[in-house]
């Protein structure tokens, strides 16, 4: 294949499929074993400084926020990250957790720019930023999920997004047309919050699936938090609903309201007040520190976090008429 | 000049956001597939569904297809993006659907736009590794601009935003002019279609691909538009006028679409 041009960005994570296959052969157990543990156990066991991480879906929607808070609590400061996010990405930036990013979107949607992401980039704390589009980043997961080193696509062509990416433009060997090649992205550790899982890690997701299926399959280590842990029979009675099968999963954490202050389909709405208060706090660095102390560092775990949010607030966010 | 004055008092009948939303909604064609981003496109799609385009198929990047936009989404992945929709899929399916040529319109925004409709939402400044301002980045913008048939950008209109050369081409417009998209390998017959601003509606000249004035908003002159644009526009002889938001549009917008006042 004739490569015509290359993005100037560094390929932070090389698409070594042979190594990935070996990893999946050697370290991913096929055994049905109980993988339940706490956030603290999962993060300390499966995340190491210098790792490349991914978080799905995104900050205000079905994101594994109890795990994100635990990552901050354990004081990582040199992670690499697939930068597609809102609240969770801002928190990572606020705590100077990440130094290298494959970046597609970090912001607050309705509420504008991510003040902490801005600070960490403009101050130079983040040392490496490689640009991608949203489809590109997800298709990179898909390539890894397929077990191929790259995927040809029709996005990013002709733009600076390409120029500052680590993609390549090549001549398609079948049509002769220019095509953008996206390298597979293999994560050291992936974090996904799901609607329900059994103790082995078989997962179901209600509502849109974001990029959970692809990212789960692109992760060397996969940490799942679930709104509820269900009996294996729930999974086996509807196997068509399993979006992530257990053998992809390394840890399962029961985390009711695990996406708070974001939303969870059919379970609860986003906590608008909390999100707004946080966005306002991010305008001032000392308020950010105070938020981190109050909601993360001075708190032991997710249980204590939920107590701090308060039962009344949580009950008000619940979506009524659940199928109990 | 952005406001029309009410008859009985000096209170504007509508604000700049409301005007943008109403004009954008009128561009949404019934029975088409529309890729909807955060903010004004969401409100416009909801208003259009209620008034002109009941069969508008909204498409949201994280998986929502064909939602009934009764409640305003606050995020492109929230539950409202697939409320009574036809599918709650995932991002790959959505992006692949657009790449296969199934998405008619895409709505976009950005911090800067140039005469060819190229958009910047990545950085302000000329040094990527030391930007003056780090913006949110492409997100789905580049994908929409690359693969949807026609794209519509919604922008505030001033000289800082309408500039001869954007600091960073995040999302492709016509790139460097006629034929450039095809040369780059982008799908043929795609590209910018309209730019909707608080001053006017713009299109693109068929031959040169230069941005062209099509219609003025109420109370705005062609001179106002020129003064607020940092590059030369094609000014045709016949310029249309955009109608003021109607009472119906404003009522539905205020009482139904955004009754919690997230945007308007």
mmCIF file of N, CA, C and O in Angstrom, chain A residues 57-58 60-61 84 103-106 109-110 113 118 122 129 131-135 138-139 142 153-161 164 177-178 207-211 214 263-266 268 270 272 276 319, chain B residues 38 61-64 74-80 82 88-92 95-96 99 122 128 131-140 142-143 146-147 168-170 172 175 183-188 262-263:
data_model
loop_
_atom_site.group_PDB
_atom_site.id
_atom_site.type_symbol
_atom_site.label_atom_id
_atom_site.label_comp_id
_atom_site.label_asym_id
_atom_site.label_seq_id
_atom_site.Cartn_x
_atom_site.Cartn_y
_atom_site.Cartn_z
ATOM 1 N N UNK A 57 -18.962 5.671 29.264
ATOM 2 C CA UNK A 57 -19.229 6.419 28.075
ATOM 3 C C UNK A 57 -18.599 7.800 28.209
ATOM 4 O O UNK A 57 -17.476 7.992 27.812
ATOM 5 N N UNK A 58 -19.306 8.742 28.794
ATOM 6 C CA UNK A 58 -18.607 9.992 29.078
ATOM 7 C C UNK A 58 -19.297 10.739 30.201
ATOM 8 O O UNK A 58 -20.482 10.580 30.430
ATOM 9 N N UNK A 60 -21.138 12.793 31.771
ATOM 10 C CA UNK A 60 -22.487 13.014 32.283
ATOM 11 C C UNK A 60 -23.416 11.876 31.898
ATOM 12 O O UNK A 60 -24.605 11.916 32.203
ATOM 13 N N UNK A 61 -22.886 10.885 31.220
ATOM 14 C CA UNK A 61 -23.721 9.761 30.790
ATOM 15 C C UNK A 61 -23.007 8.430 31.058
ATOM 16 O O UNK A 61 -21.953 8.165 30.493
ATOM 17 N N UNK A 84 -11.810 11.552 25.478
ATOM 18 C CA UNK A 84 -13.151 11.715 24.953
ATOM 19 C C UNK A 84 -14.029 11.847 26.173
ATOM 20 O O UNK A 84 -14.406 10.840 26.766
ATOM 21 N N UNK A 103 -6.624 12.946 21.767
ATOM 22 C CA UNK A 103 -7.698 13.868 22.135
ATOM 23 C C UNK A 103 -8.744 13.948 21.019
ATOM 24 O O UNK A 103 -8.397 14.197 19.871
ATOM 25 N N UNK A 104 -10.005 13.755 21.366
ATOM 26 C CA UNK A 104 -11.046 14.127 20.405
ATOM 27 C C UNK A 104 -11.950 15.223 20.940
ATOM 28 O O UNK A 104 -12.191 16.215 20.280
ATOM 29 N N UNK A 105 -12.454 15.062 22.185
ATOM 30 C CA UNK A 105 -13.309 16.114 22.748
ATOM 31 C C UNK A 105 -13.166 16.128 24.258
ATOM 32 O O UNK A 105 -13.374 15.101 24.917
ATOM 33 N N UNK A 106 -12.810 17.253 24.798
ATOM 34 C CA UNK A 106 -12.922 17.438 26.244
ATOM 35 C C UNK A 106 -13.565 18.797 26.470
ATOM 36 O O UNK A 106 -13.016 19.830 26.102
ATOM 37 N N UNK A 109 -19.973 20.382 27.093
ATOM 38 C CA UNK A 109 -21.181 20.446 26.273
ATOM 39 C C UNK A 109 -21.931 21.754 26.500
ATOM 40 O O UNK A 109 -21.409 22.807 26.216
ATOM 41 N N UNK A 110 -23.137 21.667 27.064
ATOM 42 C CA UNK A 110 -23.966 22.855 27.298
ATOM 43 C C UNK A 110 -23.201 23.956 28.014
ATOM 44 O O UNK A 110 -23.383 25.139 27.757
ATOM 45 N N UNK A 113 -16.400 25.229 27.728
ATOM 46 C CA UNK A 113 -15.064 24.632 27.771
ATOM 47 C C UNK A 113 -14.783 23.975 29.124
ATOM 48 O O UNK A 113 -15.381 24.313 30.125
ATOM 49 N N UNK A 118 -8.200 22.963 29.939
ATOM 50 C CA UNK A 118 -7.495 24.135 29.415
ATOM 51 C C UNK A 118 -6.239 24.409 30.225
ATOM 52 O O UNK A 118 -5.157 24.590 29.686
ATOM 53 N N UNK A 122 -2.671 24.416 28.621
ATOM 54 C CA UNK A 122 -2.035 25.722 28.415
ATOM 55 C C UNK A 122 -0.839 25.924 29.357
ATOM 56 O O UNK A 122 0.097 26.647 29.040
ATOM 57 N N UNK A 129 -0.259 15.894 22.992
ATOM 58 C CA UNK A 129 -1.652 15.817 22.563
ATOM 59 C C UNK A 129 -1.676 15.416 21.097
ATOM 60 O O UNK A 129 -1.048 16.065 20.260
ATOM 61 N N UNK A 131 -4.315 14.644 17.973
ATOM 62 C CA UNK A 131 -5.713 14.946 17.636
ATOM 63 C C UNK A 131 -6.377 13.797 16.865
ATOM 64 O O UNK A 131 -5.734 13.149 16.027
ATOM 65 N N UNK A 132 -7.663 13.606 17.113
ATOM 66 C CA UNK A 132 -8.479 12.644 16.367
ATOM 67 C C UNK A 132 -9.905 13.158 16.316
ATOM 68 O O UNK A 132 -10.287 14.004 17.110
ATOM 69 N N UNK A 133 -10.693 12.608 15.405
ATOM 70 C CA UNK A 133 -12.137 12.862 15.469
ATOM 71 C C UNK A 133 -12.752 11.790 16.365
ATOM 72 O O UNK A 133 -12.102 10.801 16.716
ATOM 73 N N UNK A 134 -14.013 11.999 16.699
ATOM 74 C CA UNK A 134 -14.709 11.040 17.547
ATOM 75 C C UNK A 134 -14.836 9.672 16.880
ATOM 76 O O UNK A 134 -14.585 8.639 17.503
ATOM 77 N N UNK A 135 -15.234 9.686 15.618
ATOM 78 C CA UNK A 135 -15.337 8.415 14.894
ATOM 79 C C UNK A 135 -13.963 7.757 14.844
ATOM 80 O O UNK A 135 -13.840 6.539 15.034
ATOM 81 N N UNK A 138 -13.020 6.019 18.067
ATOM 82 C CA UNK A 138 -13.828 4.815 18.282
ATOM 83 C C UNK A 138 -13.461 3.710 17.294
ATOM 84 O O UNK A 138 -13.421 2.538 17.654
ATOM 85 N N UNK A 139 -13.205 4.113 16.056
ATOM 86 C CA UNK A 139 -12.798 3.103 15.069
ATOM 87 C C UNK A 139 -11.423 2.533 15.407
ATOM 88 O O UNK A 139 -11.104 1.402 15.055
ATOM 89 N N UNK A 142 -12.256 -0.092 17.569
ATOM 90 C CA UNK A 142 -12.873 -1.157 16.769
ATOM 91 C C UNK A 142 -11.797 -1.991 16.063
ATOM 92 O O UNK A 142 -11.915 -3.223 15.996
ATOM 93 N N UNK A 153 -10.631 4.554 6.536
ATOM 94 C CA UNK A 153 -11.866 5.333 6.739
ATOM 95 C C UNK A 153 -11.867 6.585 5.862
ATOM 96 O O UNK A 153 -10.864 6.917 5.228
ATOM 97 N N UNK A 154 -13.003 7.272 5.881
ATOM 98 C CA UNK A 154 -13.139 8.490 5.067
ATOM 99 C C UNK A 154 -13.225 9.758 5.901
ATOM 100 O O UNK A 154 -13.760 10.763 5.453
ATOM 101 N N UNK A 155 -12.715 9.722 7.140
ATOM 102 C CA UNK A 155 -12.748 10.937 7.961
ATOM 103 C C UNK A 155 -11.340 11.526 8.110
ATOM 104 O O UNK A 155 -10.355 10.885 7.736
ATOM 105 N N UNK A 156 -11.281 12.717 8.621
ATOM 106 C CA UNK A 156 -10.052 13.475 8.948
ATOM 107 C C UNK A 156 -9.255 13.933 7.722
ATOM 108 O O UNK A 156 -8.329 14.735 7.847
ATOM 109 N N UNK A 157 -9.597 13.470 6.552
ATOM 110 C CA UNK A 157 -8.843 13.788 5.332
ATOM 111 C C UNK A 157 -8.828 15.290 5.070
ATOM 112 O O UNK A 157 -9.846 15.971 5.197
ATOM 113 N N UNK A 158 -7.649 15.816 4.718
ATOM 114 C CA UNK A 158 -7.538 17.215 4.286
ATOM 115 C C UNK A 158 -7.498 18.235 5.405
ATOM 116 O O UNK A 158 -7.425 19.433 5.132
ATOM 117 N N UNK A 159 -7.537 17.805 6.663
ATOM 118 C CA UNK A 159 -7.664 18.774 7.763
ATOM 119 C C UNK A 159 -6.426 18.786 8.662
ATOM 120 O O UNK A 159 -5.576 17.908 8.597
ATOM 121 N N UNK A 160 -6.391 19.805 9.553
ATOM 122 C CA UNK A 160 -5.343 19.837 10.567
ATOM 123 C C UNK A 160 -5.566 18.758 11.618
ATOM 124 O O UNK A 160 -4.625 18.354 12.308
ATOM 125 N N UNK A 161 -6.818 18.329 11.764
ATOM 126 C CA UNK A 161 -7.076 17.209 12.686
ATOM 127 C C UNK A 161 -6.229 16.017 12.243
ATOM 128 O O UNK A 161 -5.588 15.345 13.065
ATOM 129 N N UNK A 164 -2.265 16.733 12.797
ATOM 130 C CA UNK A 164 -1.761 16.570 14.157
ATOM 131 C C UNK A 164 -2.192 15.246 14.786
ATOM 132 O O UNK A 164 -2.164 15.080 15.999
ATOM 133 N N UNK A 177 -8.283 5.378 -4.584
ATOM 134 C CA UNK A 177 -8.645 6.633 -3.913
ATOM 135 C C UNK A 177 -7.854 6.813 -2.619
ATOM 136 O O UNK A 177 -7.365 5.854 -2.028
ATOM 137 N N UNK A 178 -7.785 8.072 -2.175
ATOM 138 C CA UNK A 178 -7.102 8.318 -0.904
ATOM 139 C C UNK A 178 -7.994 7.860 0.249
ATOM 140 O O UNK A 178 -9.210 8.089 0.232
ATOM 141 N N UNK A 207 -30.187 1.184 26.969
ATOM 142 C CA UNK A 207 -30.039 2.444 26.230
ATOM 143 C C UNK A 207 -28.882 2.373 25.247
ATOM 144 O O UNK A 207 -28.387 1.287 24.920
ATOM 145 N N UNK A 208 -28.462 3.546 24.785
ATOM 146 C CA UNK A 208 -27.369 3.570 23.800
ATOM 147 C C UNK A 208 -26.118 2.915 24.385
ATOM 148 O O UNK A 208 -25.876 2.977 25.586
ATOM 149 N N UNK A 209 -25.346 2.292 23.494
ATOM 150 C CA UNK A 209 -24.177 1.559 23.983
ATOM 151 C C UNK A 209 -22.866 2.323 23.790
ATOM 152 O O UNK A 209 -21.794 1.802 24.118
ATOM 153 N N UNK A 210 -22.941 3.555 23.264
ATOM 154 C CA UNK A 210 -21.727 4.365 23.150
ATOM 155 C C UNK A 210 -20.633 3.621 22.412
ATOM 156 O O UNK A 210 -20.827 3.193 21.279
ATOM 157 N N UNK A 211 -19.487 3.456 23.063
ATOM 158 C CA UNK A 211 -18.434 2.638 22.454
ATOM 159 C C UNK A 211 -17.986 1.526 23.391
ATOM 160 O O UNK A 211 -16.844 1.068 23.363
ATOM 161 N N UNK A 214 -16.745 -1.903 21.708
ATOM 162 C CA UNK A 214 -15.429 -1.817 21.068
ATOM 163 C C UNK A 214 -14.322 -1.619 22.105
ATOM 164 O O UNK A 214 -13.288 -2.270 22.044
ATOM 165 N N UNK A 263 -25.926 10.643 34.370
ATOM 166 C CA UNK A 263 -27.193 9.903 34.333
ATOM 167 C C UNK A 263 -26.985 8.441 33.955
ATOM 168 O O UNK A 263 -25.926 8.057 33.446
ATOM 169 N N UNK A 264 -28.011 7.647 34.220
ATOM 170 C CA UNK A 264 -27.990 6.227 33.910
ATOM 171 C C UNK A 264 -29.363 5.861 33.357
ATOM 172 O O UNK A 264 -30.372 6.048 34.043
ATOM 173 N N UNK A 265 -29.377 5.391 32.118
ATOM 174 C CA UNK A 265 -30.652 5.096 31.454
ATOM 175 C C UNK A 265 -31.571 4.237 32.325
ATOM 176 O O UNK A 265 -31.138 3.222 32.864
ATOM 177 N N UNK A 266 -32.812 4.657 32.424
ATOM 178 C CA UNK A 266 -33.867 3.952 33.168
ATOM 179 C C UNK A 266 -33.641 3.930 34.680
ATOM 180 O O UNK A 266 -34.468 3.391 35.409
ATOM 181 N N UNK A 268 -31.591 6.752 36.740
ATOM 182 C CA UNK A 268 -31.606 8.089 37.335
ATOM 183 C C UNK A 268 -31.160 9.154 36.332
ATOM 184 O O UNK A 268 -30.448 8.868 35.375
ATOM 185 N N UNK A 270 -29.391 13.006 35.436
ATOM 186 C CA UNK A 270 -28.181 13.662 35.881
ATOM 187 C C UNK A 270 -28.488 14.660 37.000
ATOM 188 O O UNK A 270 -29.579 15.226 37.060
ATOM 189 N N UNK A 272 -28.151 17.909 37.946
ATOM 190 C CA UNK A 272 -27.820 19.169 37.294
ATOM 191 C C UNK A 272 -27.169 20.163 38.252
ATOM 192 O O UNK A 272 -26.223 20.864 37.904
ATOM 193 N N UNK A 276 -23.578 21.809 37.714
ATOM 194 C CA UNK A 276 -23.450 23.273 37.601
ATOM 195 C C UNK A 276 -22.527 23.840 38.660
ATOM 196 O O UNK A 276 -21.675 24.686 38.375
ATOM 197 N N UNK A 319 -35.434 7.561 38.467
ATOM 198 C CA UNK A 319 -36.536 7.565 37.504
ATOM 199 C C UNK A 319 -37.607 6.619 38.017
ATOM 200 O O UNK A 319 -37.314 5.471 38.355
ATOM 201 N N UNK B 38 -24.621 19.316 20.071
ATOM 202 C CA UNK B 38 -25.058 19.995 21.304
ATOM 203 C C UNK B 38 -25.504 21.423 21.036
ATOM 204 O O UNK B 38 -24.930 22.110 20.200
ATOM 205 N N UNK B 61 -24.632 11.322 17.949
ATOM 206 C CA UNK B 61 -23.429 10.533 17.694
ATOM 207 C C UNK B 61 -23.232 9.324 18.587
ATOM 208 O O UNK B 61 -22.619 8.359 18.191
ATOM 209 N N UNK B 62 -23.759 9.342 19.808
ATOM 210 C CA UNK B 62 -23.497 8.188 20.674
ATOM 211 C C UNK B 62 -24.517 7.069 20.509
ATOM 212 O O UNK B 62 -24.460 6.072 21.225
ATOM 213 N N UNK B 63 -25.485 7.253 19.587
ATOM 214 C CA UNK B 63 -26.342 6.106 19.285
ATOM 215 C C UNK B 63 -27.834 6.368 19.126
ATOM 216 O O UNK B 63 -28.556 5.504 18.654
ATOM 217 N N UNK B 64 -28.323 7.552 19.531
ATOM 218 C CA UNK B 64 -29.759 7.815 19.451
ATOM 219 C C UNK B 64 -30.213 8.078 18.022
ATOM 220 O O UNK B 64 -29.639 8.918 17.337
ATOM 221 N N UNK B 74 -29.615 17.448 26.953
ATOM 222 C CA UNK B 74 -28.561 18.340 27.439
ATOM 223 C C UNK B 74 -27.193 17.834 27.024
ATOM 224 O O UNK B 74 -26.190 18.498 27.183
ATOM 225 N N UNK B 75 -27.186 16.599 26.517
ATOM 226 C CA UNK B 75 -25.922 15.987 26.114
ATOM 227 C C UNK B 75 -26.224 15.116 24.904
ATOM 228 O O UNK B 75 -27.341 14.595 24.779
ATOM 229 N N UNK B 76 -25.229 14.954 24.014
ATOM 230 C CA UNK B 76 -25.491 14.168 22.805
ATOM 231 C C UNK B 76 -25.586 12.672 23.096
ATOM 232 O O UNK B 76 -25.833 11.885 22.201
ATOM 233 N N UNK B 77 -25.391 12.303 24.360
ATOM 234 C CA UNK B 77 -25.548 10.891 24.721
ATOM 235 C C UNK B 77 -26.647 10.662 25.747
ATOM 236 O O UNK B 77 -26.782 9.567 26.263
ATOM 237 N N UNK B 78 -27.432 11.688 26.064
ATOM 238 C CA UNK B 78 -28.370 11.464 27.166
ATOM 239 C C UNK B 78 -29.639 10.743 26.705
ATOM 240 O O UNK B 78 -29.862 10.521 25.528
ATOM 241 N N UNK B 79 -30.453 10.332 27.691
ATOM 242 C CA UNK B 79 -31.619 9.485 27.422
ATOM 243 C C UNK B 79 -32.600 10.111 26.436
ATOM 244 O O UNK B 79 -33.318 9.420 25.748
ATOM 245 N N UNK B 80 -32.627 11.425 26.428
ATOM 246 C CA UNK B 80 -33.593 12.109 25.566
ATOM 247 C C UNK B 80 -33.232 11.992 24.089
ATOM 248 O O UNK B 80 -34.068 12.210 23.230
ATOM 249 N N UNK B 82 -32.737 9.341 22.571
ATOM 250 C CA UNK B 82 -33.397 8.177 21.969
ATOM 251 C C UNK B 82 -34.787 7.955 22.567
ATOM 252 O O UNK B 82 -35.337 6.865 22.509
ATOM 253 N N UNK B 88 -31.530 2.659 19.699
ATOM 254 C CA UNK B 88 -30.503 3.143 20.629
ATOM 255 C C UNK B 88 -29.283 2.297 20.315
ATOM 256 O O UNK B 88 -29.142 1.183 20.799
ATOM 257 N N UNK B 89 -28.449 2.816 19.438
ATOM 258 C CA UNK B 89 -27.309 2.053 18.934
ATOM 259 C C UNK B 89 -26.032 2.521 19.640
ATOM 260 O O UNK B 89 -26.078 2.892 20.809
ATOM 261 N N UNK B 90 -24.931 2.508 18.948
ATOM 262 C CA UNK B 90 -23.666 2.976 19.518
ATOM 263 C C UNK B 90 -22.974 3.885 18.526
ATOM 264 O O UNK B 90 -23.435 4.062 17.389
ATOM 265 N N UNK B 91 -21.865 4.460 18.936
ATOM 266 C CA UNK B 91 -21.200 5.455 18.095
ATOM 267 C C UNK B 91 -20.707 4.861 16.769
ATOM 268 O O UNK B 91 -20.815 5.493 15.718
ATOM 269 N N UNK B 92 -20.207 3.639 16.796
ATOM 270 C CA UNK B 92 -19.719 3.061 15.535
ATOM 271 C C UNK B 92 -20.842 2.977 14.509
ATOM 272 O O UNK B 92 -20.670 3.377 13.358
ATOM 273 N N UNK B 95 -21.616 6.512 13.129
ATOM 274 C CA UNK B 95 -20.573 7.063 12.257
ATOM 275 C C UNK B 95 -20.477 6.258 10.956
ATOM 276 O O UNK B 95 -20.198 6.823 9.890
ATOM 277 N N UNK B 96 -20.710 4.971 11.042
ATOM 278 C CA UNK B 96 -20.658 4.133 9.836
ATOM 279 C C UNK B 96 -21.867 4.411 8.939
ATOM 280 O O UNK B 96 -21.773 4.363 7.708
ATOM 281 N N UNK B 99 -20.952 7.432 7.137
ATOM 282 C CA UNK B 99 -19.905 7.128 6.158
ATOM 283 C C UNK B 99 -20.476 6.388 4.945
ATOM 284 O O UNK B 99 -19.950 6.483 3.840
ATOM 285 N N UNK B 122 -10.530 23.543 17.747
ATOM 286 C CA UNK B 122 -9.424 22.838 18.421
ATOM 287 C C UNK B 122 -8.537 23.765 19.252
ATOM 288 O O UNK B 122 -8.366 23.535 20.448
ATOM 289 N N UNK B 128 0.363 24.486 17.952
ATOM 290 C CA UNK B 128 -0.464 23.408 18.493
ATOM 291 C C UNK B 128 0.020 22.941 19.861
ATOM 292 O O UNK B 128 -0.793 22.584 20.720
ATOM 293 N N UNK B 131 -0.905 26.287 22.702
ATOM 294 C CA UNK B 131 -2.010 27.132 22.224
ATOM 295 C C UNK B 131 -2.330 28.260 23.197
ATOM 296 O O UNK B 131 -2.095 28.127 24.390
ATOM 297 N N UNK B 132 -2.853 29.363 22.646
ATOM 298 C CA UNK B 132 -3.343 30.444 23.514
ATOM 299 C C UNK B 132 -4.567 29.957 24.267
ATOM 300 O O UNK B 132 -4.727 30.206 25.452
ATOM 301 N N UNK B 133 -5.460 29.305 23.537
ATOM 302 C CA UNK B 133 -6.640 28.721 24.170
ATOM 303 C C UNK B 133 -6.826 27.309 23.634
ATOM 304 O O UNK B 133 -6.793 27.090 22.421
ATOM 305 N N UNK B 134 -6.972 26.374 24.534
ATOM 306 C CA UNK B 134 -7.305 25.013 24.119
ATOM 307 C C UNK B 134 -8.826 24.888 24.119
ATOM 308 O O UNK B 134 -9.482 25.062 25.136
ATOM 309 N N UNK B 135 -9.377 24.593 22.931
ATOM 310 C CA UNK B 135 -10.820 24.426 22.772
ATOM 311 C C UNK B 135 -11.168 22.935 22.899
ATOM 312 O O UNK B 135 -10.267 22.097 22.985
ATOM 313 N N UNK B 136 -12.474 22.598 22.884
ATOM 314 C CA UNK B 136 -12.844 21.197 23.145
ATOM 315 C C UNK B 136 -12.318 20.169 22.141
ATOM 316 O O UNK B 136 -12.192 18.999 22.478
ATOM 317 N N UNK B 137 -12.026 20.581 20.900
ATOM 318 C CA UNK B 137 -11.536 19.599 19.930
ATOM 319 C C UNK B 137 -12.606 19.192 18.932
ATOM 320 O O UNK B 137 -13.720 19.712 18.959
ATOM 321 N N UNK B 138 -12.266 18.250 18.080
ATOM 322 C CA UNK B 138 -13.170 17.864 17.003
ATOM 323 C C UNK B 138 -14.464 17.253 17.523
ATOM 324 O O UNK B 138 -15.547 17.607 17.094
ATOM 325 N N UNK B 139 -14.364 16.315 18.458
ATOM 326 C CA UNK B 139 -15.535 15.503 18.753
ATOM 327 C C UNK B 139 -16.037 14.922 17.451
ATOM 328 O O UNK B 139 -15.246 14.538 16.580
ATOM 329 N N UNK B 140 -17.354 14.925 17.274
ATOM 330 C CA UNK B 140 -17.907 14.397 16.035
ATOM 331 C C UNK B 140 -17.869 15.393 14.876
ATOM 332 O O UNK B 140 -18.280 15.055 13.764
ATOM 333 N N UNK B 142 -15.533 16.786 12.885
ATOM 334 C CA UNK B 142 -14.818 16.398 11.671
ATOM 335 C C UNK B 142 -15.571 15.292 10.927
ATOM 336 O O UNK B 142 -15.650 15.313 9.696
ATOM 337 N N UNK B 143 -16.138 14.371 11.657
ATOM 338 C CA UNK B 143 -16.842 13.241 11.040
ATOM 339 C C UNK B 143 -18.091 13.714 10.296
ATOM 340 O O UNK B 143 -18.364 13.281 9.183
ATOM 341 N N UNK B 146 -17.063 15.582 7.262
ATOM 342 C CA UNK B 146 -16.459 14.717 6.249
ATOM 343 C C UNK B 146 -17.495 13.869 5.526
ATOM 344 O O UNK B 146 -17.366 13.626 4.327
ATOM 345 N N UNK B 147 -18.510 13.399 6.242
ATOM 346 C CA UNK B 147 -19.328 12.317 5.669
ATOM 347 C C UNK B 147 -20.806 12.635 5.442
ATOM 348 O O UNK B 147 -21.459 11.911 4.702
ATOM 349 N N UNK B 168 -6.850 26.594 12.869
ATOM 350 C CA UNK B 168 -6.716 25.133 12.805
ATOM 351 C C UNK B 168 -7.942 24.611 12.068
ATOM 352 O O UNK B 168 -9.062 24.961 12.431
ATOM 353 N N UNK B 169 -7.739 23.837 11.010
ATOM 354 C CA UNK B 169 -8.918 23.258 10.339
ATOM 355 C C UNK B 169 -9.284 21.963 11.068
ATOM 356 O O UNK B 169 -8.689 20.913 10.859
ATOM 357 N N UNK B 170 -10.267 22.089 11.966
ATOM 358 C CA UNK B 170 -10.742 20.914 12.695
ATOM 359 C C UNK B 170 -11.652 20.091 11.794
ATOM 360 O O UNK B 170 -11.513 18.867 11.693
ATOM 361 N N UNK B 172 -13.559 19.825 7.946
ATOM 362 C CA UNK B 172 -13.375 20.309 6.577
ATOM 363 C C UNK B 172 -14.609 21.014 6.033
ATOM 364 O O UNK B 172 -15.719 20.501 6.105
ATOM 365 N N UNK B 175 -12.138 23.206 2.155
ATOM 366 C CA UNK B 175 -10.672 23.216 2.299
ATOM 367 C C UNK B 175 -10.085 24.412 1.559
ATOM 368 O O UNK B 175 -10.392 25.531 1.903
ATOM 369 N N UNK B 183 -9.857 16.012 -3.903
ATOM 370 C CA UNK B 183 -8.413 15.743 -3.946
ATOM 371 C C UNK B 183 -7.922 15.135 -2.633
ATOM 372 O O UNK B 183 -7.010 14.309 -2.619
ATOM 373 N N UNK B 184 -8.514 15.576 -1.539
ATOM 374 C CA UNK B 184 -8.083 15.069 -0.230
ATOM 375 C C UNK B 184 -8.596 13.654 0.014
ATOM 376 O O UNK B 184 -8.132 12.983 0.932
ATOM 377 N N UNK B 185 -9.577 13.221 -0.786
ATOM 378 C CA UNK B 185 -10.121 11.876 -0.609
ATOM 379 C C UNK B 185 -11.468 11.834 0.087
ATOM 380 O O UNK B 185 -11.993 10.762 0.361
ATOM 381 N N UNK B 186 -12.020 13.032 0.378
ATOM 382 C CA UNK B 186 -13.336 13.058 1.023
ATOM 383 C C UNK B 186 -14.406 12.609 0.026
ATOM 384 O O UNK B 186 -14.227 12.739 -1.185
ATOM 385 N N UNK B 187 -15.530 12.085 0.521
ATOM 386 C CA UNK B 187 -16.569 11.587 -0.390
ATOM 387 C C UNK B 187 -17.068 12.693 -1.324
ATOM 388 O O UNK B 187 -17.266 13.825 -0.871
ATOM 389 N N UNK B 188 -17.257 12.392 -2.600
ATOM 390 C CA UNK B 188 -17.699 13.414 -3.555
ATOM 391 C C UNK B 188 -19.100 13.950 -3.225
ATOM 392 O O UNK B 188 -19.887 13.249 -2.592
ATOM 393 N N UNK B 262 -32.438 26.489 29.388
ATOM 394 C CA UNK B 262 -31.029 26.136 29.354
ATOM 395 C C UNK B 262 -30.269 26.971 28.323
ATOM 396 O O UNK B 262 -29.100 27.232 28.465
ATOM 397 N N UNK B 263 -30.970 27.344 27.278
ATOM 398 C CA UNK B 263 -30.277 28.041 26.190
ATOM 399 C C UNK B 263 -30.830 29.423 25.891
ATOM 400 O O UNK B 263 -30.105 30.283 25.455
#
